[in-house]
Short mmCIF file of C-alpha atoms (C1' of nucleotides) in Angstrom, two decimals:
data_model
loop_
_atom_site.label_atom_id
_atom_site.label_comp_id
_atom_site.label_asym_id
_atom_site.label_seq_id
_atom_site.Cartn_x
_atom_site.Cartn_y
_atom_site.Cartn_z
CA MET A 901 -92.17 325.97 169.86
CA THR A 902 -92.41 327.27 166.28
CA ASN A 903 -90.04 324.75 164.73
CA THR A 904 -91.02 323.33 161.37
CA LEU A 905 -90.70 319.63 160.83
CA THR A 906 -87.56 320.06 158.78
CA GLU A 907 -85.93 322.33 161.29
CA THR A 908 -86.59 319.88 164.06
CA LEU A 909 -85.18 317.04 162.06
CA MET A 910 -82.10 319.00 161.03
CA ASN A 911 -81.41 319.96 164.60
CA SER A 912 -81.72 316.61 166.24
CA GLY A 913 -78.97 314.15 166.85
CA TYR A 914 -76.00 316.42 166.21
CA GLY A 915 -74.15 315.35 169.26
CA SER A 916 -74.12 311.78 168.10
CA SER A 917 -72.38 312.63 164.84
CA PHE A 918 -69.14 312.75 166.80
CA SER A 919 -69.19 308.98 166.65
CA LEU A 920 -68.36 309.18 170.32
CA VAL A 921 -70.33 307.87 173.24
CA LEU A 922 -70.19 308.75 176.90
CA ASP A 923 -69.07 305.88 179.11
CA ARG A 924 -70.52 306.84 182.46
CA GLN A 925 -68.53 304.35 184.49
CA ARG A 926 -65.15 305.45 183.17
CA GLY A 927 -66.33 309.07 182.91
CA GLU A 928 -64.88 309.67 179.48
CA LEU A 929 -65.78 309.60 175.82
CA VAL A 930 -65.22 306.40 173.95
CA GLU A 931 -65.55 305.51 170.30
CA ALA A 932 -68.94 304.28 169.34
CA PRO A 933 -68.89 301.04 167.36
CA VAL A 934 -70.11 302.42 164.05
CA LYS A 935 -72.98 300.22 163.07
CA LEU A 936 -72.84 300.53 159.29
CA GLU A 937 -73.13 296.77 158.97
CA ARG A 938 -76.63 297.08 157.49
CA LYS A 939 -75.32 295.92 154.14
CA GLY A 940 -78.28 293.81 153.13
CA VAL A 941 -81.13 296.22 153.78
CA SER A 942 -81.86 298.82 151.15
CA THR A 943 -81.60 302.48 152.02
CA GLU A 944 -85.17 303.20 150.98
CA ARG A 945 -86.53 300.62 153.37
CA THR A 946 -84.49 302.16 156.16
CA ILE A 947 -85.77 305.62 155.35
CA ASP A 948 -89.40 304.52 155.32
CA ALA A 949 -89.02 302.57 158.51
CA LEU A 950 -87.33 305.45 160.26
CA LYS A 951 -89.94 307.85 159.04
CA SER A 952 -92.94 305.80 160.12
CA HIS A 953 -91.25 305.05 163.39
CA SER A 954 -90.69 308.65 164.33
CA GLU A 955 -94.17 309.56 163.16
CA ALA A 956 -95.73 306.86 165.30
CA GLU A 957 -93.73 308.00 168.26
CA ARG A 958 -94.87 311.54 167.62
CA ARG A 959 -98.48 310.39 167.64
CA ARG A 960 -97.94 308.51 170.87
CA ARG A 961 -96.47 311.58 172.52
CA ALA A 962 -99.36 313.66 171.26
CA ARG A 963 -101.83 311.23 172.81
CA ILE A 964 -100.09 311.40 176.17
CA THR A 965 -99.72 315.16 176.27
CA ALA A 966 -103.36 315.54 175.23
CA HIS A 967 -104.41 313.51 178.24
CA LEU A 968 -102.06 315.55 180.38
CA ASP A 969 -103.74 318.72 179.17
CA THR A 970 -107.14 317.25 179.98
CA LEU A 971 -105.93 316.56 183.49
CA ARG A 972 -104.72 320.15 183.73
CA SER A 973 -108.17 321.37 182.81
CA LEU A 974 -109.73 319.02 185.36
CA ILE A 975 -107.59 319.99 188.33
CA PRO A 976 -107.48 323.60 189.51
CA ALA A 977 -104.30 325.66 189.63
CA THR A 978 -102.26 323.32 187.48
CA THR A 979 -101.81 325.53 184.45
CA LYS A 980 -98.17 326.30 183.89
CA MET A 981 -97.30 323.50 186.25
CA ASP A 982 -94.52 321.02 185.79
CA LYS A 983 -95.49 317.71 184.21
CA ALA A 984 -94.32 315.71 187.21
CA SER A 985 -95.90 318.13 189.67
CA LEU A 986 -99.13 317.93 187.72
CA LEU A 987 -99.18 314.17 188.13
CA GLY A 988 -98.44 314.66 191.80
CA GLU A 989 -101.47 316.93 192.12
CA VAL A 990 -103.57 314.40 190.24
CA ILE A 991 -102.56 311.78 192.75
CA ARG A 992 -103.35 314.10 195.65
CA HIS A 993 -106.80 314.93 194.32
CA LEU A 994 -107.51 311.32 193.47
CA LYS A 995 -106.68 310.20 197.00
CA GLU A 996 -108.70 313.03 198.47
CA LEU A 997 -111.74 312.26 196.36
CA LYS A 998 -111.43 308.56 197.01
CA LYS A 999 -111.30 309.19 200.74
CA ASN A 1000 -114.43 311.32 200.58
CA ALA A 1001 -116.20 308.88 198.31
CA GLY A 1002 -115.15 306.09 200.61
CA GLN A 1003 -116.71 307.56 203.70
CA ALA A 1004 -119.71 308.75 201.72
CA CYS A 1005 -120.28 305.36 200.11
CA GLU A 1006 -119.45 303.34 203.21
CA GLY A 1007 -121.71 305.25 205.53
CA LEU A 1008 -124.41 306.37 203.16
CA MET A 1009 -124.83 303.90 200.42
CA ILE A 1010 -128.24 303.07 199.16
CA PRO A 1011 -129.91 300.71 201.61
CA LYS A 1012 -129.89 297.13 200.40
CA ASP A 1013 -132.85 294.82 200.13
CA ASN A 1014 -131.54 292.37 202.70
CA ASP A 1015 -131.43 293.23 206.39
CA GLU A 1016 -127.96 293.59 207.82
CA ILE A 1017 -126.35 294.24 211.18
CA SER A 1018 -122.60 294.65 211.43
CA VAL A 1019 -120.53 295.69 214.43
CA GLU A 1020 -116.79 296.17 214.36
CA GLU A 1021 -114.05 297.83 216.33
CA GLN A 1022 -112.87 301.19 215.12
CA GLY A 1023 -109.24 301.92 215.89
CA GLY A 1024 -108.94 304.39 218.75
CA LEU A 1025 -108.67 307.61 216.80
CA ASN A 1026 -108.32 311.22 217.95
CA GLY A 1027 -107.34 310.19 221.44
CA PHE A 1028 -110.63 308.46 222.05
CA PRO A 1029 -109.99 305.30 223.99
CA TYR A 1030 -112.20 302.91 222.08
CA LEU A 1031 -114.71 303.32 219.31
CA ILE A 1032 -117.23 300.91 217.79
CA ARG A 1033 -118.68 301.23 214.34
CA ALA A 1034 -122.14 299.71 213.95
CA SER A 1035 -124.06 299.47 210.69
CA LEU A 1036 -127.72 298.59 210.40
CA CYS A 1037 -129.85 298.10 207.30
CA CYS A 1038 -133.56 297.39 207.63
CA GLU A 1039 -137.08 298.56 206.84
CA TYR A 1040 -137.72 302.19 207.58
CA LYS A 1041 -138.82 302.51 211.21
CA PRO A 1042 -139.47 305.98 212.64
CA GLY A 1043 -138.20 306.24 216.17
CA LEU A 1044 -135.76 303.39 215.71
CA LEU A 1045 -132.79 305.58 216.54
CA SER A 1046 -134.09 306.59 219.98
CA ASP A 1047 -134.78 302.96 220.82
CA ILE A 1048 -131.27 302.06 219.82
CA ARG A 1049 -129.93 304.84 221.97
CA GLN A 1050 -131.81 303.52 224.98
CA ALA A 1051 -130.58 300.00 224.34
CA LEU A 1052 -127.00 301.23 224.17
CA ASP A 1053 -127.50 303.23 227.35
CA ALA A 1054 -128.05 299.94 229.13
CA LEU A 1055 -124.60 298.91 227.94
CA HIS A 1056 -123.10 302.19 229.15
CA LEU A 1057 -122.45 303.18 225.57
CA MET A 1058 -123.03 306.46 223.79
CA ILE A 1059 -123.77 307.21 220.16
CA MET A 1060 -121.20 309.74 219.08
CA SER A 1061 -122.43 310.23 215.55
CA ALA A 1062 -124.98 308.69 213.25
CA ASP A 1063 -125.38 308.71 209.50
CA ILE A 1064 -128.79 307.76 208.25
CA ALA A 1065 -129.89 307.22 204.67
CA THR A 1066 -133.41 306.25 203.70
CA LEU A 1067 -134.71 305.23 200.30
CA GLU A 1068 -137.94 303.63 199.18
CA GLY A 1069 -139.04 302.61 202.63
CA ARG A 1070 -135.72 301.14 203.67
CA MET A 1071 -133.05 302.72 205.83
CA LYS A 1072 -129.36 302.29 206.48
CA ASN A 1073 -127.76 303.65 209.62
CA VAL A 1074 -124.11 303.81 210.57
CA PHE A 1075 -123.27 304.67 214.16
CA VAL A 1076 -120.04 305.48 215.88
CA ILE A 1077 -120.31 304.37 219.49
CA ILE A 1078 -118.09 305.12 222.46
CA SER A 1079 -117.90 303.60 225.90
CA CYS A 1080 -118.88 305.80 228.88
CA LYS A 1081 -117.01 303.73 231.41
CA GLU A 1082 -113.35 303.24 232.01
CA GLN A 1083 -112.59 299.71 230.99
CA ASN A 1084 -109.66 297.58 229.99
CA PHE A 1085 -109.86 297.77 226.21
CA GLU A 1086 -106.34 296.46 225.81
CA ASP A 1087 -107.83 293.02 226.26
CA ALA A 1088 -109.00 291.75 222.88
CA ALA A 1089 -111.42 289.28 224.47
CA CYS A 1090 -113.06 292.10 226.41
CA ARG A 1091 -113.48 294.11 223.23
CA GLN A 1092 -115.00 291.16 221.44
CA VAL A 1093 -117.54 290.68 224.23
CA LEU A 1094 -118.54 294.32 223.92
CA THR A 1095 -119.04 294.21 220.15
CA GLY A 1096 -121.05 291.05 220.63
CA LEU A 1097 -123.27 292.81 223.14
CA VAL A 1098 -123.81 295.71 220.77
CA HIS A 1099 -124.75 293.35 217.99
CA GLN A 1100 -127.18 291.60 220.27
CA ALA A 1101 -128.72 294.89 221.42
CA LEU A 1102 -129.29 296.07 217.86
CA ARG A 1103 -130.79 292.73 216.93
CA SER A 1104 -133.20 292.84 219.86
CA VAL A 1105 -134.34 296.38 219.03
CA LEU A 1106 -134.92 295.32 215.44
CA ASN A 1107 -136.90 292.28 216.51
CA ARG A 1108 -138.99 294.33 218.90
CA PHE A 1109 -139.85 296.69 216.07
CA SER A 1110 -140.71 293.83 213.76
CA VAL A 1111 -143.09 292.32 216.30
CA LEU A 1112 -144.74 295.67 216.86
CA GLN A 1113 -145.01 296.14 213.13
CA ASP A 1114 -146.61 292.72 212.72
CA ILE A 1115 -149.21 293.52 215.33
CA LEU A 1116 -150.04 296.82 213.71
CA GLY A 1117 -150.04 295.18 210.32
CA THR A 1118 -152.56 292.45 211.21
CA ARG A 1119 -154.73 294.82 213.17
CA LYS A 1120 -154.86 297.89 211.00
CA ARG A 1121 -153.57 296.64 207.65
CA ARG A 1122 -151.14 299.48 207.65
CA ARG A 1123 -147.89 299.35 205.80
CA VAL A 1124 -145.13 301.35 207.43
CA SER A 1125 -143.38 303.17 204.65
CA ILE A 1126 -142.69 306.71 203.67
CA PHE A 1127 -143.96 305.89 200.22
CA SER A 1128 -147.49 304.81 201.00
CA SER A 1129 -148.36 306.34 204.36
CA SER A 1130 -151.64 305.77 206.18
CA SER A 1131 -153.56 308.85 205.20
CA SER A 1132 -152.19 309.18 201.69
CA GLU A 1133 -153.91 305.97 200.69
CA ASP A 1134 -157.09 308.01 200.31
CA PHE A 1135 -155.63 309.82 197.32
CA LEU A 1136 -154.01 308.97 194.01
CA MET B 1122 -84.99 295.21 180.66
CA THR B 1123 -81.75 293.81 182.12
CA ASN B 1124 -79.42 296.32 180.48
CA THR B 1125 -76.75 297.85 182.65
CA LEU B 1126 -76.22 301.56 182.48
CA THR B 1127 -73.15 301.16 180.36
CA GLU B 1128 -74.79 298.78 177.94
CA THR B 1129 -77.69 301.13 177.49
CA LEU B 1130 -75.36 304.00 176.82
CA MET B 1131 -73.26 302.01 174.38
CA ASN B 1132 -76.31 300.93 172.48
CA SER B 1133 -78.00 304.26 172.10
CA GLY B 1134 -77.50 306.70 169.27
CA TYR B 1135 -75.93 304.33 166.77
CA GLY B 1136 -78.15 305.46 163.95
CA SER B 1137 -76.98 309.01 164.29
CA SER B 1138 -73.38 308.08 163.72
CA PHE B 1139 -74.20 307.96 160.00
CA SER B 1140 -73.95 311.73 160.01
CA LEU B 1141 -77.11 311.62 157.93
CA VAL B 1142 -80.48 313.10 158.74
CA LEU B 1143 -83.93 312.45 157.33
CA ASP B 1144 -85.41 315.41 155.51
CA ARG B 1145 -89.11 314.71 155.75
CA GLN B 1146 -90.14 317.24 153.12
CA ARG B 1147 -87.83 315.90 150.43
CA GLY B 1148 -88.24 312.37 151.69
CA GLU B 1149 -84.59 311.48 151.51
CA LEU B 1150 -81.49 311.37 153.63
CA VAL B 1151 -79.31 314.42 153.69
CA GLU B 1152 -75.94 315.13 155.23
CA ALA B 1153 -76.16 316.45 158.72
CA PRO B 1154 -74.15 319.65 159.18
CA VAL B 1155 -71.50 318.31 161.46
CA LYS B 1156 -71.42 320.69 164.36
CA LEU B 1157 -67.81 320.39 165.41
CA GLU B 1158 -67.48 324.16 165.39
CA ARG B 1159 -67.25 324.17 169.18
CA LYS B 1160 -63.65 325.29 168.92
CA GLY B 1161 -63.60 327.53 172.00
CA VAL B 1162 -65.22 325.25 174.52
CA SER B 1163 -63.05 322.62 176.11
CA THR B 1164 -63.94 318.99 175.64
CA GLU B 1165 -64.06 318.35 179.36
CA ARG B 1166 -66.66 321.03 179.86
CA THR B 1167 -68.76 319.51 177.12
CA ILE B 1168 -68.49 316.07 178.65
CA ASP B 1169 -69.48 317.31 182.09
CA ALA B 1170 -72.38 319.28 180.73
CA LEU B 1171 -73.61 316.38 178.66
CA LYS B 1172 -73.27 314.05 181.59
CA SER B 1173 -75.16 316.21 184.06
CA HIS B 1174 -77.75 316.94 181.44
CA SER B 1175 -78.55 313.33 180.70
CA GLU B 1176 -78.48 312.50 184.38
CA ALA B 1177 -80.91 315.27 185.18
CA GLU B 1178 -83.16 314.15 182.41
CA ARG B 1179 -83.00 310.62 183.73
CA ARG B 1180 -84.05 311.83 187.16
CA ARG B 1181 -86.92 313.78 185.68
CA ARG B 1182 -88.15 310.72 183.79
CA ALA B 1183 -87.85 308.65 186.95
CA ARG B 1184 -89.99 311.16 188.82
CA ILE B 1185 -92.69 311.05 186.18
CA THR B 1186 -92.78 307.28 185.86
CA ALA B 1187 -92.87 306.96 189.63
CA HIS B 1188 -95.99 309.09 189.71
CA LEU B 1189 -97.40 307.03 186.88
CA ASP B 1190 -96.81 303.88 188.90
CA THR B 1191 -98.53 305.45 191.88
CA LEU B 1192 -101.52 306.17 189.69
CA ARG B 1193 -101.49 302.56 188.51
CA SER B 1194 -101.65 301.42 192.12
CA LEU B 1195 -104.47 303.85 192.82
CA ILE B 1196 -106.71 302.87 189.93
CA PRO B 1197 -107.87 299.27 189.55
CA ALA B 1198 -107.15 297.15 186.50
CA THR B 1199 -104.45 299.41 185.14
CA THR B 1200 -101.48 297.12 185.59
CA LYS B 1201 -99.91 296.24 182.27
CA MET B 1202 -101.87 299.09 180.72
CA ASP B 1203 -100.54 301.49 178.17
CA LYS B 1204 -99.21 304.80 179.52
CA ALA B 1205 -101.69 306.82 177.50
CA SER B 1206 -104.57 304.49 178.33
CA LEU B 1207 -103.64 304.73 181.98
CA LEU B 1208 -103.95 308.50 181.85
CA GLY B 1209 -107.27 308.05 180.10
CA GLU B 1210 -108.51 305.87 182.93
CA VAL B 1211 -107.25 308.40 185.45
CA ILE B 1212 -109.32 311.05 183.71
CA ARG B 1213 -112.38 308.80 183.69
CA HIS B 1214 -112.10 308.01 187.39
CA LEU B 1215 -111.43 311.62 188.25
CA LYS B 1216 -114.57 312.77 186.45
CA GLU B 1217 -116.61 309.98 188.00
CA LEU B 1218 -115.44 310.74 191.52
CA LYS B 1219 -115.97 314.46 191.04
CA LYS B 1220 -119.53 313.85 189.92
CA ASN B 1221 -120.27 311.64 192.93
CA ALA B 1222 -118.60 314.04 195.34
CA GLY B 1223 -120.73 316.83 193.98
CA GLN B 1224 -124.06 315.13 194.53
CA ALA B 1225 -122.96 313.72 197.88
CA CYS B 1226 -121.93 317.09 199.23
CA GLU B 1227 -125.00 318.89 197.97
CA GLY B 1228 -127.58 316.93 199.92
CA LEU B 1229 -125.62 315.59 202.84
CA MET B 1230 -123.36 318.20 204.21
CA ILE B 1231 -122.61 318.40 207.86
CA PRO B 1232 -125.49 319.98 209.78
CA LYS B 1233 -124.90 323.64 210.55
CA ASP B 1234 -125.27 325.39 213.89
CA ASN B 1235 -128.11 327.63 212.77
CA ASP B 1236 -131.58 326.25 212.12
CA GLU B 1237 -132.66 326.31 208.49
CA ILE B 1238 -135.70 325.44 206.45
CA SER B 1239 -135.54 325.70 202.68
CA VAL B 1240 -138.14 324.58 200.15
CA GLU B 1241 -137.65 324.80 196.42
CA GLU B 1242 -139.02 323.37 193.22
CA GLN B 1243 -137.13 320.52 191.68
CA GLY B 1244 -137.36 320.28 187.91
CA GLY B 1245 -139.70 317.48 186.86
CA LEU B 1246 -137.27 314.62 186.42
CA ASN B 1247 -137.84 311.04 185.35
CA GLY B 1248 -141.29 311.77 184.01
CA PHE B 1249 -142.55 312.80 187.44
CA PRO B 1250 -144.87 315.76 187.06
CA TYR B 1251 -143.63 317.92 189.88
CA LEU B 1252 -141.07 317.47 192.62
CA ILE B 1253 -140.22 319.58 195.65
CA ARG B 1254 -136.89 319.56 197.42
CA ALA B 1255 -137.09 320.46 201.09
CA SER B 1256 -134.10 320.86 203.39
CA LEU B 1257 -134.29 321.10 207.14
CA CYS B 1258 -131.51 321.69 209.66
CA CYS B 1259 -132.29 321.65 213.38
CA GLU B 1260 -131.62 320.01 216.72
CA TYR B 1261 -131.77 316.27 216.66
CA LYS B 1262 -135.36 315.17 217.30
CA PRO B 1263 -136.19 311.47 217.21
CA GLY B 1264 -139.50 310.87 215.51
CA LEU B 1265 -139.36 314.15 213.64
CA LEU B 1266 -139.51 312.42 210.29
CA SER B 1267 -142.81 310.68 210.98
CA ASP B 1268 -144.35 313.92 212.18
CA ILE B 1269 -143.23 315.60 209.00
CA ARG B 1270 -144.74 312.80 206.97
CA GLN B 1271 -148.08 313.25 208.68
CA ALA B 1272 -147.97 317.00 208.13
CA LEU B 1273 -147.26 316.48 204.45
CA ASP B 1274 -150.06 313.95 204.24
CA ALA B 1275 -152.44 316.78 205.11
CA LEU B 1276 -151.16 318.61 202.04
CA HIS B 1277 -151.63 315.52 199.88
CA LEU B 1278 -147.90 315.23 199.50
CA MET B 1279 -145.63 312.21 199.73
CA ILE B 1280 -142.01 311.91 200.76
CA MET B 1281 -140.31 310.09 197.94
CA SER B 1282 -136.88 309.93 199.48
CA ALA B 1283 -135.11 311.32 202.49
CA ASP B 1284 -131.44 311.82 203.29
CA ILE B 1285 -130.67 312.34 206.92
CA ALA B 1286 -127.34 313.26 208.47
CA THR B 1287 -126.87 313.73 212.19
CA LEU B 1288 -123.82 315.02 213.99
CA GLU B 1289 -123.26 316.16 217.54
CA GLY B 1290 -126.90 316.42 218.43
CA ARG B 1291 -127.91 318.27 215.29
CA MET B 1292 -129.54 316.85 212.18
CA LYS B 1293 -129.93 317.83 208.56
CA ASN B 1294 -132.65 316.29 206.42
CA VAL B 1295 -133.20 316.63 202.71
CA PHE B 1296 -136.53 315.41 201.35
CA VAL B 1297 -137.81 314.93 197.86
CA ILE B 1298 -141.55 315.40 197.89
CA ILE B 1299 -144.16 314.64 195.25
CA SER B 1300 -147.80 315.58 194.94
CA CYS B 1301 -150.40 312.81 195.20
CA LYS B 1302 -153.08 314.77 193.42
CA GLU B 1303 -153.42 315.79 189.82
CA GLN B 1304 -152.97 319.51 189.74
CA ASN B 1305 -152.08 322.26 187.37
CA PHE B 1306 -148.38 322.64 187.98
CA GLU B 1307 -147.96 324.64 184.81
CA ASP B 1308 -149.13 327.63 186.79
CA ALA B 1309 -146.15 329.20 188.55
CA ALA B 1310 -148.34 330.87 191.15
CA CYS B 1311 -149.88 327.53 192.06
CA ARG B 1312 -146.47 326.02 192.50
CA GLN B 1313 -145.34 328.89 194.67
CA VAL B 1314 -148.36 328.45 196.93
CA LEU B 1315 -147.50 324.79 197.34
CA THR B 1316 -143.88 325.38 198.28
CA GLY B 1317 -145.07 328.01 200.73
CA LEU B 1318 -147.43 325.50 202.31
CA VAL B 1319 -144.63 322.95 202.62
CA HIS B 1320 -142.40 325.53 204.27
CA GLN B 1321 -145.18 326.42 206.68
CA ALA B 1322 -145.85 322.76 207.50
CA LEU B 1323 -142.20 322.08 208.29
CA ARG B 1324 -142.02 325.20 210.42
CA SER B 1325 -145.08 324.18 212.40
CA VAL B 1326 -143.75 320.67 213.02
CA LEU B 1327 -140.49 322.15 214.19
CA ASN B 1328 -142.24 324.58 216.52
CA ARG B 1329 -144.40 321.84 217.94
CA PHE B 1330 -141.31 319.85 218.73
CA SER B 1331 -139.63 322.82 220.33
CA VAL B 1332 -142.59 323.48 222.59
CA LEU B 1333 -142.75 319.84 223.60
CA GLN B 1334 -139.04 319.90 224.26
CA ASP B 1335 -139.36 323.02 226.40
CA ILE B 1336 -142.07 321.42 228.54
CA LEU B 1337 -140.01 318.31 229.05
CA GLY B 1338 -136.94 320.41 229.66
CA THR B 1339 -138.44 322.55 232.43
CA ARG B 1340 -140.14 319.63 234.05
CA LYS B 1341 -137.48 316.95 233.96
CA ARG B 1342 -134.31 318.92 233.21
CA ARG B 1343 -133.60 316.58 230.39
CA ARG B 1344 -131.51 317.55 227.41
CA VAL B 1345 -132.48 315.84 224.20
CA SER B 1346 -129.28 314.85 222.49
CA ILE B 1347 -127.61 311.70 221.36
CA PHE B 1348 -124.51 312.86 223.16
CA SER B 1349 -125.80 313.13 226.68
CA SER B 1350 -128.90 311.00 226.88
CA SER B 1351 -131.07 310.66 229.97
CA SER B 1352 -129.79 307.44 231.43
CA SER B 1353 -126.18 307.85 230.46
CA GLU B 1354 -125.87 310.82 232.76
CA ASP B 1355 -125.57 308.37 235.62
CA PHE B 1356 -122.21 307.15 234.35
CA LEU B 1357 -118.95 308.66 233.15
"C1'" DA C 1293 -92.62 290.81 159.95
"C1'" DA C 1294 -94.49 294.71 161.66
"C1'" DA C 1295 -96.39 297.81 164.75
"C1'" DA C 1296 -96.60 299.53 169.52
"C1'" DA C 1297 -94.60 300.95 173.77
"C1'" DC C 1298 -90.73 302.43 176.33
"C1'" DA C 1299 -86.26 304.57 177.95
"C1'" DC C 1300 -82.63 306.96 176.34
"C1'" DG C 1301 -79.58 311.09 175.20
"C1'" DT C 1302 -79.78 315.41 173.14
"C1'" DG C 1303 -80.93 320.42 171.33
"C1'" DA C 1304 -83.84 324.28 172.32
"C1'" DG C 1305 -85.86 327.46 175.22
"C1'" DC C 1306 -86.89 329.57 179.55
"C1'" DC C 1307 -85.96 331.52 183.93
"C1'" DT D 882 -74.24 331.54 183.01
"C1'" DG D 883 -76.21 327.00 184.90
"C1'" DG D 884 -80.38 324.36 185.92
"C1'" DC D 885 -84.63 322.91 184.51
"C1'" DT D 886 -88.40 321.10 181.39
"C1'" DC D 887 -89.95 319.71 177.06
"C1'" DA D 888 -90.18 317.48 172.36
"C1'" DC D 889 -87.67 315.03 169.36
"C1'" DG D 890 -85.75 310.82 166.88
"C1'" DT D 891 -83.80 306.56 167.83
"C1'" DG D 892 -82.54 301.59 169.66
"C1'" DT D 893 -84.67 297.96 171.98
"C1'" DT D 894 -88.23 295.07 173.62
"C1'" DT D 895 -92.81 293.27 173.47
"C1'" DT D 896 -96.86 291.76 171.13
#
DNA sequence: AAAAACACGTGAGCC
DNA sequence: TGGCTCACGTGTTTT
């Protein structure tokens, strides 16, 4: 594109000087109603308006293509790629990143200040008959996970995977749980009972830990935290 | 926009029927060189070409705007937003997500099959004098974290934060550790000694666990894993 | 009134 | 040659 401004202007709109217009429905050329009825407006005004209009439009296009170029630089292997295809790739990457961010944020967000237990069904994916997704946010408690595992054993459940994030003495865990026994999971009521049991089990483990922690706290004045551990109180 | 196709066609290109063109350099209207010198080509051919051309262009535009709409649906608060601004928001979100994905993947990747201990200095951020980043990948061992904390206590070190990911009986931990004592961390040799000590401490904790696990394993034939736990072997 | 945003048809250039 | 993508200027609509 080495056209000068003048060249571009001189070259544009030739086809329309036929005073003919394509009627798509009839498939033929028809006379265009020549709109010279601009009697009142002065020619200079028209020129200025036209000029500023096309210039504004040019600026708008420049803005858009600049952003498009930025996107090209952001997404790999999109140089020399079609404008539409580029946008398609942008969409693909955006969805991909959002998916990753979603599972990263959902499972591993910073633990909140308030305690939280949530248990919900997870649609039977990958041929697994029935999965439960349990989330737990509480004070940091070493050994909590093994206690939870034992509690779930009693329900004939297995922890398939666990994501654990800890920060400033608090922890957030997200488990994916599967049933060990053959059961009728088509029944919604049955499923609801199971999730209720899981919730109850997690709650009881948490309570047990809290009681234990209270005892230790009153007896030894020890605060369970990875920040200020027992022996490190001697220093700093 | 309630124009029919025909109306749109009839309305477009009126201005060009003046046979005048704006010469931007001279700032005035000049006669457009009427390009009727298409003597050889038949009118039908021209019509067909023009028709297919504009139709193709229309399809291309439709493709692009469709992608743009998809982007609008993907990114919040972009309805009724300018096309250029929309692309700007897309760029912003893309950068944001890429940044998050980067830091999420760095510390919390899926645990590998081979055991790994890595200890490295972490540039003194946030005004903290000296930080150590320790990464540990091994079999899943409940209670490992508290043992590590105790071992680090002996070195007068504190775990500031821990990211833990577990999958299929294996775990990967990433710790950020800080010194409790005032020390000369300007000296590179001193720092290297410290990281070495941390590495050694982690190794010893890991070995201790392995030995314990071996004893339990030979005596009770129990496999420590969140997949097949002791009591769940009775079912399934 | 006036500026911004959009869809349109068209000429140029590139396989 | 045809099929395509792109930038352009323009008419229309919206603000």
